[in-house]
Short mmCIF file of C-alpha atoms in Angstrom, two decimals:
data_model
loop_
_atom_site.label_atom_id
_atom_site.label_comp_id
_atom_site.label_asym_id
_atom_site.label_seq_id
_atom_site.Cartn_x
_atom_site.Cartn_y
_atom_site.Cartn_z
CA MET Z 22 90.65 -42.39 -62.10
CA ASP Z 23 87.28 -40.69 -60.87
CA ARG Z 24 83.93 -42.47 -60.79
CA HIS Z 25 82.67 -41.12 -64.09
CA ALA Z 26 85.71 -42.10 -65.97
CA ALA Z 27 85.84 -45.54 -64.25
CA LEU Z 28 82.21 -46.20 -65.36
CA GLU Z 29 83.02 -45.24 -68.96
CA TRP Z 30 85.98 -47.49 -68.94
CA ALA Z 31 84.01 -50.39 -67.52
CA THR Z 32 81.09 -50.07 -69.99
CA GLY Z 33 83.11 -48.95 -73.03
CA LYS Z 34 80.56 -46.25 -73.53
CA ALA Z 35 80.46 -42.48 -73.25
CA MET Z 36 78.12 -41.39 -70.32
CA ARG Z 37 75.84 -38.66 -71.69
CA PRO Z 38 72.97 -37.01 -70.01
CA ARG Z 39 69.68 -38.73 -70.46
CA VAL Z 40 66.24 -37.23 -70.12
CA ILE Z 41 64.47 -39.53 -67.60
CA TYR Z 42 60.80 -38.07 -67.77
CA ASP Z 43 60.36 -38.50 -71.49
CA ALA Z 44 56.84 -39.30 -72.61
CA LYS Z 45 55.54 -41.56 -75.35
CA PRO Z 46 53.88 -39.98 -78.37
CA GLY Z 47 50.20 -39.03 -77.55
CA SER Z 48 50.67 -38.29 -73.86
CA PRO Z 49 49.12 -35.30 -72.18
CA LEU Z 50 52.50 -33.56 -72.50
CA GLU Z 51 51.86 -33.10 -76.21
CA ILE Z 52 49.93 -29.86 -76.02
CA ASP Z 53 47.43 -28.94 -78.67
CA ARG Z 54 49.39 -26.01 -79.92
CA GLU Z 55 46.68 -25.01 -82.53
CA LEU Z 56 44.05 -24.74 -79.83
CA TYR Z 57 46.14 -22.69 -77.32
CA GLY Z 58 47.78 -20.61 -79.99
CA ARG Z 59 44.38 -19.76 -81.23
CA LEU Z 60 43.32 -18.69 -77.78
CA ALA Z 61 46.42 -16.60 -77.25
CA ARG Z 62 46.08 -14.72 -80.71
CA GLU Z 63 42.42 -13.97 -80.89
CA THR Z 64 42.36 -11.49 -78.06
CA GLY Z 65 39.61 -9.41 -80.00
CA ARG Z 66 37.14 -12.34 -79.50
CA ARG Z 67 37.40 -12.29 -75.69
CA THR Z 68 35.05 -10.62 -73.18
CA LEU Z 69 36.78 -8.76 -70.31
CA VAL Z 70 35.06 -10.18 -67.14
CA GLU Z 71 37.04 -8.42 -64.42
CA ARG Z 72 40.11 -6.49 -63.85
CA PHE Z 73 41.75 -5.53 -60.62
CA VAL Z 74 45.04 -4.17 -59.26
CA VAL Z 75 46.84 -5.91 -56.30
CA PRO Z 76 48.73 -3.32 -54.25
CA ARG Z 77 52.34 -3.97 -53.48
CA ARG Z 78 53.35 -6.22 -50.65
CA THR Z 79 49.79 -7.74 -50.52
CA GLY Z 80 47.94 -10.72 -52.02
CA ARG Z 81 44.59 -11.63 -53.60
CA ALA Z 82 42.78 -14.76 -54.51
CA TRP Z 83 40.05 -14.96 -57.24
CA PRO Z 84 37.87 -17.85 -58.66
CA MET Z 85 38.38 -18.91 -62.37
CA ARG Z 86 35.84 -21.01 -64.43
CA ALA Z 87 37.08 -23.78 -66.84
CA GLY Z 88 37.47 -22.17 -70.21
CA GLN Z 89 38.47 -18.73 -68.88
CA ILE Z 90 41.80 -16.90 -69.35
CA PHE Z 91 43.67 -14.55 -66.85
CA ARG Z 92 46.66 -12.45 -67.19
CA ILE Z 93 49.04 -11.18 -64.71
CA LEU Z 94 50.31 -7.84 -65.72
CA ALA Z 95 53.21 -5.57 -64.77
CA VAL Z 96 51.26 -2.35 -64.51
CA GLU Z 97 54.04 -0.05 -63.26
CA GLY Z 98 57.29 -1.71 -64.07
CA PRO Z 99 59.15 -4.91 -63.04
CA GLN Z 100 57.63 -6.84 -60.13
CA VAL Z 101 57.73 -10.60 -59.15
CA ALA Z 102 54.60 -12.52 -58.15
CA ASP Z 103 54.14 -15.79 -56.53
CA LEU Z 104 51.22 -17.86 -57.87
CA ASN Z 105 49.27 -20.58 -56.16
CA VAL Z 106 46.36 -22.46 -57.69
CA TRP Z 107 43.77 -24.76 -56.23
CA ASN Z 108 40.74 -26.75 -57.57
CA LEU Z 109 37.71 -24.60 -56.98
CA ALA Z 110 35.60 -27.51 -55.99
CA ASN Z 111 38.41 -29.28 -54.06
CA PRO Z 112 36.97 -31.77 -51.45
CA ARG Z 113 39.03 -30.01 -48.82
CA GLU Z 114 40.49 -26.53 -48.63
CA ARG Z 115 41.96 -25.11 -45.57
CA PHE Z 116 43.21 -21.73 -44.55
CA VAL Z 117 44.06 -19.91 -41.32
CA VAL Z 118 42.79 -16.35 -40.61
CA PRO Z 119 45.30 -14.39 -38.45
CA ARG Z 120 44.45 -12.77 -35.24
CA ARG Z 121 42.60 -9.50 -35.50
CA THR Z 122 41.97 -9.82 -39.21
CA GLY Z 123 39.03 -11.05 -41.43
CA ARG Z 124 38.57 -13.07 -44.42
CA ALA Z 125 35.75 -13.80 -46.91
CA TRP Z 126 35.28 -16.91 -49.10
CA PRO Z 127 32.51 -18.24 -51.45
CA MET Z 128 30.66 -21.46 -50.71
CA ARG Z 129 28.70 -23.53 -53.21
CA ALA Z 130 25.38 -25.11 -52.28
CA GLY Z 131 25.96 -28.65 -50.99
CA GLN Z 132 29.43 -27.81 -49.54
CA ILE Z 133 30.35 -27.81 -45.93
CA PHE Z 134 32.68 -25.47 -44.03
CA ARG Z 135 34.14 -25.55 -40.50
CA ILE Z 136 35.45 -22.68 -38.36
CA LEU Z 137 38.14 -24.16 -36.10
CA ALA Z 138 40.03 -23.19 -32.94
CA VAL Z 139 43.59 -23.84 -34.12
CA GLU Z 140 45.42 -22.59 -31.12
CA GLY Z 141 42.86 -22.22 -28.34
CA PRO Z 142 39.90 -20.14 -27.44
CA GLN Z 143 39.00 -17.41 -29.84
CA VAL Z 144 35.75 -15.74 -30.85
CA ALA Z 145 34.72 -15.22 -34.55
CA ASP Z 146 32.02 -13.00 -36.01
CA LEU Z 147 30.28 -14.58 -38.99
CA ASN Z 148 28.32 -12.76 -41.90
CA VAL Z 149 26.67 -14.51 -44.77
CA TRP Z 150 25.31 -13.31 -48.25
CA ASN Z 151 23.67 -14.91 -51.24
CA LEU Z 152 26.71 -15.23 -53.50
CA ALA Z 153 24.76 -13.98 -56.55
CA ASN Z 154 22.52 -11.37 -54.77
CA PRO Z 155 23.95 -9.77 -51.74
CA ARG Z 156 20.77 -8.09 -50.88
CA GLU Z 157 19.82 -11.45 -49.45
CA ARG Z 158 21.80 -11.82 -46.32
CA PHE Z 159 21.80 -13.44 -42.81
CA TRP Z 160 19.05 -12.19 -40.51
CA ALA Z 161 20.34 -12.64 -37.02
CA SER Z 162 17.11 -11.63 -35.10
CA ARG Z 163 14.79 -13.79 -37.06
CA THR Z 164 17.09 -16.70 -36.79
CA ARG Z 165 17.12 -16.10 -32.93
CA GLN Z 166 13.33 -16.02 -33.04
CA LEU Z 167 12.84 -19.19 -35.12
CA HIS Z 168 15.48 -21.28 -33.09
CA GLN Z 169 17.20 -19.85 -30.04
CA ALA Z 170 19.53 -17.13 -28.71
CA HIS Z 171 22.47 -19.56 -28.95
CA LEU Z 172 22.86 -21.80 -31.86
CA THR Z 173 23.92 -25.42 -32.05
CA THR Z 174 23.59 -28.54 -34.30
CA PHE Z 175 20.44 -28.61 -36.54
CA ASN Z 176 19.77 -24.83 -36.13
CA ARG Z 177 19.72 -22.78 -39.23
CA LEU Z 178 20.91 -19.22 -40.47
CA TRP Z 179 17.99 -17.56 -42.09
CA SER Z 180 18.01 -14.87 -44.74
CA CYS Z 181 16.23 -11.54 -44.61
CA LEU Z 182 13.09 -10.31 -46.19
CA PRO Z 183 11.58 -10.81 -48.74
CA TYR Z 184 13.54 -14.10 -49.13
CA LEU Z 185 13.35 -15.81 -45.86
CA ARG Z 186 14.96 -19.15 -46.39
CA PRO Z 187 17.79 -21.08 -44.74
CA MET Z 188 21.17 -20.11 -45.93
CA LEU Z 189 23.24 -22.43 -43.78
CA THR Z 190 22.50 -25.38 -41.55
CA MET Z 191 24.65 -25.95 -38.60
CA THR Z 192 25.77 -29.75 -38.88
CA GLY Z 193 28.44 -29.74 -36.18
CA ASP Z 194 29.36 -28.21 -32.80
CA SER Z 195 32.06 -29.74 -30.81
CA VAL Z 196 31.66 -27.34 -27.87
CA GLN Z 197 28.08 -28.42 -26.85
CA TYR Z 198 27.92 -25.77 -24.15
CA GLY Z 199 24.27 -25.97 -23.40
CA ARG Z 200 23.05 -23.62 -20.56
CA ASP Z 201 25.38 -22.75 -17.70
CA GLU Z 202 24.24 -21.66 -14.02
CA ASP Z 203 23.92 -18.05 -15.25
CA GLY Z 204 21.76 -19.07 -18.09
CA ALA Z 205 24.47 -18.35 -20.51
CA GLY Z 206 25.07 -20.25 -23.75
CA CYS Z 207 27.54 -20.39 -26.69
CA HIS Z 208 27.43 -19.19 -30.39
CA ASP Z 209 25.66 -16.06 -29.62
CA LEU Z 210 22.79 -14.21 -31.38
CA LEU Z 211 21.99 -11.92 -28.48
CA GLY Z 212 24.70 -9.40 -29.31
CA THR Z 213 26.46 -8.27 -32.56
CA ARG Z 214 29.93 -7.29 -33.82
CA CYS Z 215 32.21 -4.76 -32.07
CA ASP Z 216 32.78 -1.63 -34.20
CA PRO Z 217 35.00 1.29 -34.21
CA TYR Z 218 32.08 3.64 -33.51
CA VAL Z 219 31.10 2.10 -30.26
CA HIS Z 220 34.87 1.63 -29.26
CA LYS Z 221 35.32 5.46 -29.77
CA LEU Z 222 32.01 6.10 -27.88
CA LEU Z 223 33.10 3.96 -24.90
CA ASN Z 224 36.84 4.43 -24.78
CA GLY Z 225 37.48 7.58 -26.74
CA GLU Z 226 40.06 5.56 -29.03
CA GLU Z 227 40.33 4.93 -32.65
CA LEU Z 228 40.56 1.24 -33.35
CA ASP Z 229 40.53 -0.14 -36.91
CA VAL Z 230 40.73 -3.91 -36.12
CA CYS Z 231 37.16 -4.10 -34.62
CA CYS Z 232 34.97 -6.92 -36.12
CA HIS Z 233 33.04 -4.52 -38.27
CA SER Z 234 36.21 -3.00 -39.73
CA ASN Z 235 37.74 -6.54 -40.27
CA LEU Z 236 34.50 -7.62 -42.08
CA VAL Z 237 34.59 -4.41 -44.24
CA ARG Z 238 38.17 -5.20 -45.41
CA ALA Z 239 37.32 -8.76 -45.94
CA VAL Z 240 34.37 -8.24 -48.35
CA ALA Z 241 35.92 -5.33 -50.29
CA PRO Z 242 37.47 -7.50 -52.88
CA PHE Z 243 33.91 -8.97 -53.54
CA HIS Z 244 32.66 -5.50 -54.29
CA LEU Z 245 30.73 -5.14 -51.07
CA THR Z 246 31.06 -2.08 -48.66
CA GLU Z 247 30.51 -1.22 -45.07
CA LEU Z 248 26.71 -0.95 -45.76
CA ASP Z 249 26.67 -4.69 -46.53
CA VAL Z 250 28.19 -5.73 -43.22
CA HIS Z 251 25.23 -6.91 -40.92
CA ASP Z 252 24.51 -8.40 -37.59
CA VAL Z 253 26.50 -11.54 -36.86
CA LEU Z 254 26.66 -14.96 -35.32
CA ASN Z 255 29.29 -14.76 -32.64
CA VAL Z 256 30.94 -18.17 -32.82
CA PHE Z 257 32.61 -19.62 -29.68
CA GLN Z 258 31.21 -16.62 -27.70
CA VAL Z 259 29.32 -17.24 -24.39
CA THR Z 260 26.78 -14.70 -23.55
CA GLY Z 261 23.61 -14.16 -21.49
CA LEU Z 262 21.45 -11.57 -19.84
CA THR Z 263 21.70 -10.50 -16.13
CA PRO Z 264 18.55 -10.48 -13.98
CA GLU Z 265 18.42 -6.73 -14.77
CA GLY Z 266 18.43 -7.59 -18.63
CA ARG Z 267 22.03 -6.36 -19.21
CA TYR Z 268 24.07 -8.21 -21.79
CA PHE Z 269 27.11 -10.02 -20.45
CA VAL Z 270 29.97 -12.15 -21.74
CA LYS Z 271 32.15 -14.90 -20.46
CA PRO Z 272 35.57 -16.30 -21.56
CA SER Z 273 35.20 -18.56 -24.60
CA PRO Z 274 35.16 -22.34 -23.82
CA ALA Z 275 36.76 -23.35 -27.13
CA ARG Z 276 39.74 -25.40 -26.97
CA THR Z 277 42.31 -26.33 -29.74
CA GLY Z 278 40.52 -28.58 -32.24
CA ASP Z 279 37.03 -27.39 -31.35
CA TYR Z 280 34.91 -26.46 -34.37
CA VAL Z 281 31.40 -25.52 -35.57
CA GLU Z 282 30.26 -26.81 -39.02
CA PHE Z 283 27.79 -25.53 -41.43
CA PHE Z 284 26.08 -27.01 -44.60
CA ALA Z 285 25.51 -24.37 -47.43
CA GLU Z 286 21.93 -24.58 -48.55
CA ILE Z 287 22.51 -22.09 -51.37
CA ASP Z 288 25.53 -20.38 -52.93
CA VAL Z 289 26.85 -18.04 -50.30
CA LEU Z 290 29.67 -15.70 -49.53
CA CYS Z 291 30.86 -16.16 -46.01
CA ALA Z 292 33.07 -13.74 -43.99
CA ILE Z 293 34.60 -13.97 -40.59
CA SER Z 294 36.40 -11.49 -38.30
CA VAL Z 295 38.85 -12.88 -35.80
CA CYS Z 296 37.57 -10.76 -32.90
CA PRO Z 297 40.16 -8.31 -31.50
CA HIS Z 298 38.71 -9.06 -27.96
CA GLY Z 299 40.26 -12.45 -28.35
CA ASP Z 300 38.74 -15.12 -25.97
CA LEU Z 301 36.83 -12.36 -24.05
CA SER Z 302 38.77 -12.95 -20.86
CA VAL Z 303 40.02 -9.36 -20.74
CA ALA Z 304 37.60 -6.38 -20.48
CA VAL Z 305 38.34 -3.86 -23.20
CA TRP Z 306 35.73 -1.28 -22.29
CA GLY Z 307 35.15 0.50 -19.00
CA PRO Z 308 37.23 1.67 -16.07
CA GLY Z 309 39.30 -1.56 -15.88
CA ALA Z 310 39.83 -1.83 -19.72
CA GLY Z 311 43.03 -3.44 -20.91
CA ASP Z 312 44.55 -4.76 -23.97
CA ALA Z 313 43.29 -8.09 -25.06
CA LEU Z 314 46.06 -8.75 -27.68
CA ALA Z 315 47.56 -11.59 -25.63
CA THR Z 316 44.28 -13.47 -25.64
CA CYS Z 317 43.92 -13.32 -29.39
CA ARG Z 318 44.50 -16.30 -31.60
CA PRO Z 319 44.19 -17.30 -35.28
CA LEU Z 320 41.17 -19.37 -36.52
CA GLY Z 321 41.16 -22.00 -39.23
CA VAL Z 322 38.52 -22.56 -41.90
CA GLU Z 323 38.12 -25.91 -43.71
CA ILE Z 324 35.83 -26.34 -46.80
CA TRP Z 325 34.57 -29.73 -47.78
CA GLN Z 326 32.68 -31.27 -50.66
CA PRO Z 327 30.55 -34.22 -49.58
CA ALA Z 328 30.20 -37.27 -51.82
CA PRO Z 329 27.09 -36.92 -54.12
CA GLU Z 330 25.32 -39.90 -52.61
CA LEU Z 331 25.27 -38.02 -49.21
CA LEU Z 332 23.12 -35.39 -50.86
CA ALA Z 333 20.37 -37.70 -52.05
CA GLY Z 334 17.01 -36.18 -51.48
CA TRP Z 335 18.28 -32.65 -50.77
CA THR Z 336 17.45 -29.56 -53.02
CA PRO Z 337 18.35 -25.90 -52.39
CA PRO Z 338 15.52 -24.16 -50.75
CA ALA Z 339 13.52 -21.62 -52.72
CA THR Z 340 12.73 -18.08 -51.42
CA SER Z 341 9.54 -17.42 -49.74
CA ASP Z 342 6.36 -17.82 -51.92
CA TYR Z 343 4.44 -14.99 -50.27
CA ARG Z 344 2.83 -13.00 -53.01
CA GLY Z 345 0.19 -10.93 -51.09
CA GLY Z 346 1.61 -7.54 -52.04
CA HIS Z 347 1.33 -6.28 -48.30
CA GLY Z 348 -2.29 -5.29 -48.92
CA LEU Z 349 -1.30 -2.66 -51.57
CA ARG Z 350 -3.53 -2.54 -54.63
CA SER Z 351 -2.66 -0.83 -57.91
CA GLU Z 352 -4.99 2.03 -58.91
CA SER Z 353 -7.27 1.23 -61.81
CA CYS Z 354 -6.60 3.18 -64.98
CA PRO Z 355 -9.50 5.73 -65.80
CA SER Z 356 -11.46 4.79 -68.85
CA SER Z 357 -10.93 6.92 -71.87
#
């Protein structure tokens, strides 16, 4: 006698399958079919907000507001899709950006994000835009003038004219590099992103994984173009000027677990490129140029939502209140 038959014989009852996760009446499992059926039927009373096509063998993420509806459509025939969902205001989101690629993500005012060295030293190039108005974007040179050539805790990233307000405030810097014997510092504002144009100029080669190109690809899903990519903050990058005034770099000092952290003063779109020069220990231009691929590593990003009480007394900064009109005066209309 097998175990099933023995149990039936011992209890005198036939053993039938029993649903174990069975809710009582009134539970959240009892969906309001009238509400959701109405939403499904009344397609003529919807407004199309956005439509996009995800190319084969790729992926895409998009934000959804409560009360919105989205469809996943087979546009050219049968195709499987894998779907993940996160709370948009999750207290913590983490993702890893692979080496020699880029990624963009939105940040809400009052949130915090970290850029982390997850496998060792690696440089990142950071761009920032006003999420609602990309004409307002990070101004590297003014930030350098207002603070210093290498940023650290309590320095801010300022926006361009005519807005001129802090977009991000650096709230953490685990590297704490300071100044070395050559006058170099970390988290660089002296230089800017590498790009395929200067790479072709110096090496005569076509390279599509330069930081400029990585940023272009990263922001394309947000309807931005190459013209929107701008001068960067070089995170984890050590730079300085020689006595002759030439720009130089040193290998990144970041170690696994090191991070820089920023507080979003306004709603922003951030984007980083995981630099194809890796940790900058290998020269990629000039007579001794080599391939830096072996020194390239991924970077992590964490997004945090602080508790409301931690934001007591903080308000998002307003744009500049200069209204002088630059000395221009409108012409008086001639009297009739």
